[in-house]
Short mmCIF file of C-alpha atoms and ligand atoms in Angstrom, two decimals:
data_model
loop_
_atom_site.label_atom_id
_atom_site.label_comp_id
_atom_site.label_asym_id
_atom_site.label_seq_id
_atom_site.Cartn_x
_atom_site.Cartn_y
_atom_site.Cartn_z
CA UNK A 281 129.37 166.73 77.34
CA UNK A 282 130.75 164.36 75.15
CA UNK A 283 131.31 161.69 77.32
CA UNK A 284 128.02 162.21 79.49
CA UNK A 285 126.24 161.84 75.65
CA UNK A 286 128.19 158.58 75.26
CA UNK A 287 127.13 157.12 79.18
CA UNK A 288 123.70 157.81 78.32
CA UNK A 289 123.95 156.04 75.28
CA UNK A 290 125.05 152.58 77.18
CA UNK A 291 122.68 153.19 79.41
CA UNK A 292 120.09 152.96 77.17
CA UNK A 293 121.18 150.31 75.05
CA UNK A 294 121.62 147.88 77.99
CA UNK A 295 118.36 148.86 79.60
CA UNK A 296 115.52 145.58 80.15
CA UNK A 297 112.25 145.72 81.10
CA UNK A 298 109.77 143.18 82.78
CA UNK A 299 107.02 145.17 83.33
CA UNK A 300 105.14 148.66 82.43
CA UNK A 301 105.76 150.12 85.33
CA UNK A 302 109.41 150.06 84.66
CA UNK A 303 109.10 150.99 81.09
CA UNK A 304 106.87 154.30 82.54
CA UNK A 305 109.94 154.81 85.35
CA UNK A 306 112.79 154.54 82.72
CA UNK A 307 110.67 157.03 79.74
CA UNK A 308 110.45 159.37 82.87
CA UNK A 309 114.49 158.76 83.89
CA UNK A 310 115.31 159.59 80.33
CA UNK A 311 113.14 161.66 78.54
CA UNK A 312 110.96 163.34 81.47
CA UNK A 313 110.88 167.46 81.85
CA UNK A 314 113.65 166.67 84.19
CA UNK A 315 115.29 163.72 82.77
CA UNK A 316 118.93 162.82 81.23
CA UNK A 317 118.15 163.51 78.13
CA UNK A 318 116.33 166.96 78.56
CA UNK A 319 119.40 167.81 80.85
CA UNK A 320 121.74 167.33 77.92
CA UNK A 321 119.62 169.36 75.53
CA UNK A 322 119.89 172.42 78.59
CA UNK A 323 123.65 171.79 78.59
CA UNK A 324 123.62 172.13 74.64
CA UNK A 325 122.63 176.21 74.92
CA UNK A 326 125.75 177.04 76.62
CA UNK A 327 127.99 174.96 74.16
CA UNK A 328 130.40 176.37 72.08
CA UNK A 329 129.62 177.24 68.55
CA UNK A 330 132.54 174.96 66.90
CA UNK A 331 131.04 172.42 68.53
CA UNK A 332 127.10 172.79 68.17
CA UNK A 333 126.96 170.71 64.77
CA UNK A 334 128.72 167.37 65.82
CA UNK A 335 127.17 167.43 69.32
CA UNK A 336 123.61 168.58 68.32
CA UNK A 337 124.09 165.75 65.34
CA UNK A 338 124.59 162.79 67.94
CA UNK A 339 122.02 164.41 70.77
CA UNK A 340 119.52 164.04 68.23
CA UNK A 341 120.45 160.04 67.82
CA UNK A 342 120.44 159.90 71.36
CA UNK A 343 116.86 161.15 71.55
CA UNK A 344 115.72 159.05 69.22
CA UNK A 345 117.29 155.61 70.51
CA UNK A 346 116.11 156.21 73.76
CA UNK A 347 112.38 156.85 71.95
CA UNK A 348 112.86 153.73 69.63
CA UNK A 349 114.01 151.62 72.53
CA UNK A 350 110.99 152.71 74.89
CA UNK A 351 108.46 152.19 72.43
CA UNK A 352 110.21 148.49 71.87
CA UNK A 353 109.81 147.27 74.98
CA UNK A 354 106.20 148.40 75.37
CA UNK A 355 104.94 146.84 72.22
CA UNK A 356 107.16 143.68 73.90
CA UNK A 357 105.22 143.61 77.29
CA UNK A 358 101.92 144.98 75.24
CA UNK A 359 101.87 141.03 73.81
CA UNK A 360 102.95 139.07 77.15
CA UNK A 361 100.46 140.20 79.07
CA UNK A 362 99.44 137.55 81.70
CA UNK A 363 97.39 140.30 83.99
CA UNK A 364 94.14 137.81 84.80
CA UNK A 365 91.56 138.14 81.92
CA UNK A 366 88.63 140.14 82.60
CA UNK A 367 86.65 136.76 83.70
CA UNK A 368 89.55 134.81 85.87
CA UNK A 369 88.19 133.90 89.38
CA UNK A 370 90.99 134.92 91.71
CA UNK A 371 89.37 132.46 94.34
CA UNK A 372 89.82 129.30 92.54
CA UNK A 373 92.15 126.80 94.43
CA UNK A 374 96.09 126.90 92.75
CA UNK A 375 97.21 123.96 90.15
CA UNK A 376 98.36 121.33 92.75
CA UNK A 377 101.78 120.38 92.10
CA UNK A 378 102.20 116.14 92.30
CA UNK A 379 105.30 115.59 94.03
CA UNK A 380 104.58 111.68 92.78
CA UNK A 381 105.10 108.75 94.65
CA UNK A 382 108.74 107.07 96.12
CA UNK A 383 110.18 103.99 93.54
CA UNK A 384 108.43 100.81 94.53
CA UNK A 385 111.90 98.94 95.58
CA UNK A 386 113.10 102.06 98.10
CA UNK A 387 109.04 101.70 99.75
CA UNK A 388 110.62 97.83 100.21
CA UNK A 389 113.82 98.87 101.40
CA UNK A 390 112.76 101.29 103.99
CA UNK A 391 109.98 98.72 105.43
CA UNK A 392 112.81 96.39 105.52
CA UNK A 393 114.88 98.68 107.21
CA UNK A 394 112.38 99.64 110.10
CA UNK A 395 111.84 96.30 110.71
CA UNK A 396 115.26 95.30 111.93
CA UNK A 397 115.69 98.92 113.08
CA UNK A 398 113.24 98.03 115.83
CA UNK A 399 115.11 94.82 116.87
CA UNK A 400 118.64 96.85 117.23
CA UNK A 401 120.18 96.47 113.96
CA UNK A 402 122.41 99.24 112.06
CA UNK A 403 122.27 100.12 108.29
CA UNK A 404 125.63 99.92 106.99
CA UNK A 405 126.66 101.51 103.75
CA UNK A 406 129.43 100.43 100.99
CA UNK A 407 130.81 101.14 97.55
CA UNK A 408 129.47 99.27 94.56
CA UNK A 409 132.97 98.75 92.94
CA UNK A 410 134.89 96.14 95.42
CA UNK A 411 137.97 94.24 95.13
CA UNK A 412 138.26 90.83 94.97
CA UNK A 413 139.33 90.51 98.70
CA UNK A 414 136.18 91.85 99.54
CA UNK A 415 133.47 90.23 97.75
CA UNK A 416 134.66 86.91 97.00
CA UNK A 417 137.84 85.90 99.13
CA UNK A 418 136.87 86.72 102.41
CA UNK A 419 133.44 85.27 102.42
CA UNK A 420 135.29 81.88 101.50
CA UNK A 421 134.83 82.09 97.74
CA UNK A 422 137.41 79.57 96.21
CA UNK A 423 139.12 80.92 93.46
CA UNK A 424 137.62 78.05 90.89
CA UNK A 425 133.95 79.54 92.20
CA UNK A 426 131.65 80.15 88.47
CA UNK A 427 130.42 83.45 90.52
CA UNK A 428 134.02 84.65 89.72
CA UNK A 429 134.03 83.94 86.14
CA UNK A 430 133.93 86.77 83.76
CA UNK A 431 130.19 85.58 82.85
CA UNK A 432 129.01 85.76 85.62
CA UNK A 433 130.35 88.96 87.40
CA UNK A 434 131.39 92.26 85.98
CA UNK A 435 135.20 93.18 86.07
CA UNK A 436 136.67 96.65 85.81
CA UNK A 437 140.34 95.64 86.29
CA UNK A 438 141.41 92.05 85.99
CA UNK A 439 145.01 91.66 88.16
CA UNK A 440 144.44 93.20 90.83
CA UNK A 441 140.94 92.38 90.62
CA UNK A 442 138.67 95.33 90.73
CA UNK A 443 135.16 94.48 90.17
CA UNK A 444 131.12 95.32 90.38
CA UNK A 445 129.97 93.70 93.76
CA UNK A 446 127.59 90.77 93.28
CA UNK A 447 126.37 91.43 96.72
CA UNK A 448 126.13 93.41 99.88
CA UNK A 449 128.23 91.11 101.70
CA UNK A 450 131.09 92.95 100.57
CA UNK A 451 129.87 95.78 103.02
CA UNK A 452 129.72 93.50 105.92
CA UNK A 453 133.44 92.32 105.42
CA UNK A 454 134.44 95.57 105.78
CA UNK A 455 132.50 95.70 108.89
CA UNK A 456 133.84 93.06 110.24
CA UNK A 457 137.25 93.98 109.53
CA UNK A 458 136.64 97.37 111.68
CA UNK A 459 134.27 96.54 114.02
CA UNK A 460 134.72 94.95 117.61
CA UNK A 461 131.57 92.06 118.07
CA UNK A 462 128.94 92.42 119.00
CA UNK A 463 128.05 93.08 115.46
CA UNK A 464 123.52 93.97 114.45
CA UNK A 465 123.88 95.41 111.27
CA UNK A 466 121.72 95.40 107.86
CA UNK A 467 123.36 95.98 104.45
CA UNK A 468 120.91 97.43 101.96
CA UNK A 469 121.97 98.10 98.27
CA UNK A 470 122.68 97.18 94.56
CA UNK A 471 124.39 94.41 93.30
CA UNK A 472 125.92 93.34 89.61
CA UNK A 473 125.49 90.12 87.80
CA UNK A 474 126.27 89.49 84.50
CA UNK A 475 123.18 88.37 83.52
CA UNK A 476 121.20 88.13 80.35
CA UNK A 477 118.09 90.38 80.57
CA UNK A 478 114.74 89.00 81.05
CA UNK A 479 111.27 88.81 83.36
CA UNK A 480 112.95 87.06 85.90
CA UNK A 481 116.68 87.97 85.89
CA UNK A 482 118.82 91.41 85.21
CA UNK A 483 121.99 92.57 85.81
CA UNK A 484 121.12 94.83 88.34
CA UNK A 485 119.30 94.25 91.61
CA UNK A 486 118.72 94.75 94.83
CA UNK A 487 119.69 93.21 98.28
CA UNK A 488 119.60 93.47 101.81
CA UNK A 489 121.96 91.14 103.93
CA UNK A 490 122.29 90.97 107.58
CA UNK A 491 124.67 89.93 109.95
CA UNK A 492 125.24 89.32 113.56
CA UNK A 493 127.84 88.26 115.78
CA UNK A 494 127.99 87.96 118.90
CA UNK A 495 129.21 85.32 121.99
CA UNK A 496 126.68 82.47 121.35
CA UNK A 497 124.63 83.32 119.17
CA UNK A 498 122.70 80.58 117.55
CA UNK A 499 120.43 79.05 114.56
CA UNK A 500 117.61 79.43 117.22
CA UNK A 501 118.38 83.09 117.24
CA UNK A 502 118.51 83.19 113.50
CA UNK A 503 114.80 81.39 113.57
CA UNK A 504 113.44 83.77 116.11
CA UNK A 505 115.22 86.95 114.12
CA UNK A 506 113.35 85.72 111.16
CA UNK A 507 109.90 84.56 111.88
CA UNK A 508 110.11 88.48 113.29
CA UNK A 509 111.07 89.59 110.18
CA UNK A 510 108.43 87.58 108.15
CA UNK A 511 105.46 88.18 110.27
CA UNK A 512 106.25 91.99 110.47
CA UNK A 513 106.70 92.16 106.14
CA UNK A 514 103.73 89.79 105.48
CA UNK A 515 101.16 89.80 107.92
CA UNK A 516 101.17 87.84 111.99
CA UNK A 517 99.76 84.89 110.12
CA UNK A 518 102.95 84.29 107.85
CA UNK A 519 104.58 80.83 109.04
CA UNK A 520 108.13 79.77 107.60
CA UNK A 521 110.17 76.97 106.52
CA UNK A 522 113.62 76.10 106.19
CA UNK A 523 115.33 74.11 103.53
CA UNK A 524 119.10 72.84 103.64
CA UNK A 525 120.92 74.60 101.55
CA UNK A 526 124.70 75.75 100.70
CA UNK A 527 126.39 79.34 100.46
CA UNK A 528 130.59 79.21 100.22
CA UNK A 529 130.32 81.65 103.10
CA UNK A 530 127.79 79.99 105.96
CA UNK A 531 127.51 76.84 107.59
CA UNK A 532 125.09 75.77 108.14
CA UNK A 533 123.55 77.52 105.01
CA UNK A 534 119.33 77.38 104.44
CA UNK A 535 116.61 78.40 102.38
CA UNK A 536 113.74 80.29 103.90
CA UNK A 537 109.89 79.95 102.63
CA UNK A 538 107.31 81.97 103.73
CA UNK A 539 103.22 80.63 103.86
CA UNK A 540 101.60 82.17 100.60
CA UNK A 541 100.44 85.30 101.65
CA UNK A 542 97.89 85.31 99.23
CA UNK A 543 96.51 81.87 99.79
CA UNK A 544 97.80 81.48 103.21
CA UNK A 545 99.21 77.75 102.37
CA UNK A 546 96.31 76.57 100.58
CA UNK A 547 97.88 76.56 97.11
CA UNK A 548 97.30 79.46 94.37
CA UNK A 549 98.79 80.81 91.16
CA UNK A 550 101.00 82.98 93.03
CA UNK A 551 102.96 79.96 94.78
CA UNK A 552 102.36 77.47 91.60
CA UNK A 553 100.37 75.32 94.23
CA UNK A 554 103.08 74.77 96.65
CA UNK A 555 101.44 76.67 99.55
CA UNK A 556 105.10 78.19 100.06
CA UNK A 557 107.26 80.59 98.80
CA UNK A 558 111.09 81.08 98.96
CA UNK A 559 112.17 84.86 99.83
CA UNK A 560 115.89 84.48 101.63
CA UNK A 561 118.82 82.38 102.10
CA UNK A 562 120.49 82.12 105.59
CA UNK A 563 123.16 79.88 107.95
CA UNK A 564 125.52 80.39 110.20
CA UNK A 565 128.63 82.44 109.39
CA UNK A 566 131.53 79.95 108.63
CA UNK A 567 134.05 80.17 111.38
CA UNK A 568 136.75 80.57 108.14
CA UNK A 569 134.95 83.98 107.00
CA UNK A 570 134.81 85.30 111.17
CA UNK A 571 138.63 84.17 110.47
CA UNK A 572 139.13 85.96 107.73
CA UNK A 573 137.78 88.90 108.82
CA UNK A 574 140.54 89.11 112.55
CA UNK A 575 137.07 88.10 114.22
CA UNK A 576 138.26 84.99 116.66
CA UNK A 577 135.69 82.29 115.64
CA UNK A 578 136.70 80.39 118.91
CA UNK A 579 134.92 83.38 120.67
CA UNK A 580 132.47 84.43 118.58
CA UNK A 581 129.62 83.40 116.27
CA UNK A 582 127.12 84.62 114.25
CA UNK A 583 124.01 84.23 111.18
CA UNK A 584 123.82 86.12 108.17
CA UNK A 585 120.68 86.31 105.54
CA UNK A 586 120.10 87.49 101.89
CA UNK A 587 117.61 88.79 99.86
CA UNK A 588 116.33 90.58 96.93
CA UNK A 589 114.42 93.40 97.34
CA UNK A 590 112.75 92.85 93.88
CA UNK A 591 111.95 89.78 94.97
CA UNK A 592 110.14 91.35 97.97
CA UNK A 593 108.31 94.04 95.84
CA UNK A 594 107.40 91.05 93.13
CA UNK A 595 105.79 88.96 96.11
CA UNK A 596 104.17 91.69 97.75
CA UNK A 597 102.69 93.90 94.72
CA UNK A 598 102.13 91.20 92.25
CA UNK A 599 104.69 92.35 89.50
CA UNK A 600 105.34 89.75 87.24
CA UNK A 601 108.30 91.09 85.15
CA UNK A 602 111.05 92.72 86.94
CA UNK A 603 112.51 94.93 83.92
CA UNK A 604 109.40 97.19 85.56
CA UNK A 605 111.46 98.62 88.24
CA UNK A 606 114.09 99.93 85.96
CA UNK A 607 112.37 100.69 83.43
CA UNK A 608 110.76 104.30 85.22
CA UNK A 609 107.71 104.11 82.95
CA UNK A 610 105.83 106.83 85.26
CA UNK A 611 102.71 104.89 84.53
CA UNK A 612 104.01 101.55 86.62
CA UNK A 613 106.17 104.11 89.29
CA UNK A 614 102.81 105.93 90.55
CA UNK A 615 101.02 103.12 91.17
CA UNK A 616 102.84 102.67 94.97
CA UNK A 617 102.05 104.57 98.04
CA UNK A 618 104.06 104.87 100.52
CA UNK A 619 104.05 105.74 104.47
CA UNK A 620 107.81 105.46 104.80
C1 2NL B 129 120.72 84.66 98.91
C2 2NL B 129 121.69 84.23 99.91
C3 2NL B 129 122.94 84.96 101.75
C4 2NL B 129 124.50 85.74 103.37
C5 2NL B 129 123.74 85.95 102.24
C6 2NL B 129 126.48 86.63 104.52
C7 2NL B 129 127.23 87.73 104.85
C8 2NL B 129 128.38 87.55 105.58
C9 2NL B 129 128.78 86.35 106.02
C10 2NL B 129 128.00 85.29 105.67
CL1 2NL B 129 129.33 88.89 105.95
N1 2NL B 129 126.88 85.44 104.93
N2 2NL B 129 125.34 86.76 103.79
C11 2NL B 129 124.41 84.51 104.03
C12 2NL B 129 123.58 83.52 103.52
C13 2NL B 129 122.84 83.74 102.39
O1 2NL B 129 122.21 85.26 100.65
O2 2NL B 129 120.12 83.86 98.26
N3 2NL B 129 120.53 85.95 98.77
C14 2NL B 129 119.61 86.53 97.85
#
């Protein structure tokens, strides 16, 4: 008796409630005609005298816990009650839940993507902490390069040389390295540059290279692969231009412009007159990096191209400050729609 006293009194002190109901179904458990409770008090007739004072004492507690505790919870649920009030119209639509819009730079990245998708080329994936083999050495970066001074690129280890990749060539090495040619692949990703902070410079951006490599392939092919590119990001109208340039790891290395594709050429705000506007640089892998990389550059050859994706986003929507994208002020992130 004494112990079935002492289980009902657990199960009353642990007992919740969420609703009436249950409060009703747990009074009726307990304290109904043929509940625990009134079960104990049947029990208590047939006790033994010695015993009637102690266990009569703590039935009576019992009795009144379990009342004390039933008329808690009630009083509980009796204030949170969100039943509909008397004048709710079931039939209104529910709250719509926003499930907001995708970051400006990944809308870029994934046109960017399904562009070259559509002309064969892979997306190939990397780690953002490289050594120095593979983001400076192997792409031909001499070891007096000011991309490898401590200003300019961020190290985690100094000897050996662990560092935060300054770009997504780093990926393509390793491709390279494991890959037989032909090689169609895209590198999408962000890079690290030690860089003061302002409207047109950070220390984190965006870039997506590509590389191919193949038997003779050409700077025709790299033309062709990027007049595709342009017209298919800016509009069929979009003409380009190529400027010499130099990269430590193509050659011949180039600037591309794009015609305004707000003015189409004619000069505006948006390309300070010029007509043009400079979105990627480009050449022809340098047979020391195919080297580098076990690819025979007596065999083989190939182009590669860079750009930055905030660049991209900066032409395209008209942001003039690129602390913006990382900044994930809601107000400036729903302002893109995407499809993809
Ligand atoms: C720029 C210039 C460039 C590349 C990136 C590359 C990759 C390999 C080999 C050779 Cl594996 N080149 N990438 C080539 C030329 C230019 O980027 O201004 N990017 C924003």
């Amino acid at each position: 008796m004494k112990n079935k006293i002492e289980e009902l009194f657990n199960e009353i002190e642990l007992f919740t409630a969420n609703t009436k109901e249950h409060v009703e179904e747990f009074r009726i458990k307990i304290t109904g005609k043929k509940g625990k409770l009134t079960e104990l008090f049947d029990d208590f007739k047939t006790i033994a005298p010695e015993l009637r004072k102690e266990v009569g004492q703590k039935l009576n507690e019992l009795k009144n816990k379990a009342q004390d505790k039933i008329n808690s919870l009630k009083e509980t649920l009796e204030n949170t009650d969100d039943r509909p009030k008397e004048n709710t119209d079931l039939t209104l639509p529910a709250k719509t839940v926003s499930i907001d819009s995708r970051h400006s730079l990944s809308i870029i990245r994934n046109q960017i993507v399904d562009i070259f998708s559509r002309i064969g080329f892979t997306v190939s994936d990397g780690l953002e902490i490289e050594d120095d083999w593979h983001n400076f050495t192997a792409l031909n970066t001499p070891a007096d390069h000011p991309a490898r001074d401590m200003q300019d690129t961020f190290y985690i280890n100094k000897n050996p040389d662990i560092l935060l990749r300054t770009q997504t060539s780093s990926v393509q090495v390793h491709v390279m390295e494991n890959t037989k040619p032909p090689i169609r692949t895209i590198s999408p990703g962000r890079v690290y540059r030690n860089e003061a902070i302002s409207a047109r410079a950070h220390c984190q951006f965006h870039q997506v290279e590509g590389l191919y490599i193949d038997k003779k392939v050409s700077f025709a092919d790299l033309k062709q692969t990027l007049l595709y590119f342009s017209k298919e990001m800016f509009g069929e109208e979009t003409k380009i231009r190529l400027r010499p340039s130099f990269f430590p790891f193509t050659e011949i290395s180039a600037e591309m412009d794009i015609s305004c594709p707000f003015c189409k050429g004619d000069g505006c705000s948006i390309c300070k007159g010029a007509g043009w506007v400079e979105i990627l640089g480009c050449g022809m892998v340098d047979p020391s990096v195919l080297d580098n990389c076990k690819i025979d550059s007596k065999q083989y050859s190939g182009f590669a191209f860079g750009m930055g994706i905030e660049r991209i986003a900066m032409l395209k929507y008209q942001v003039k400050d690129l602390r913006l994208f990382f900044e994930n002020d809601v107000r400036f992130l729903k302002q893109f729609k995407s499809v993809i």
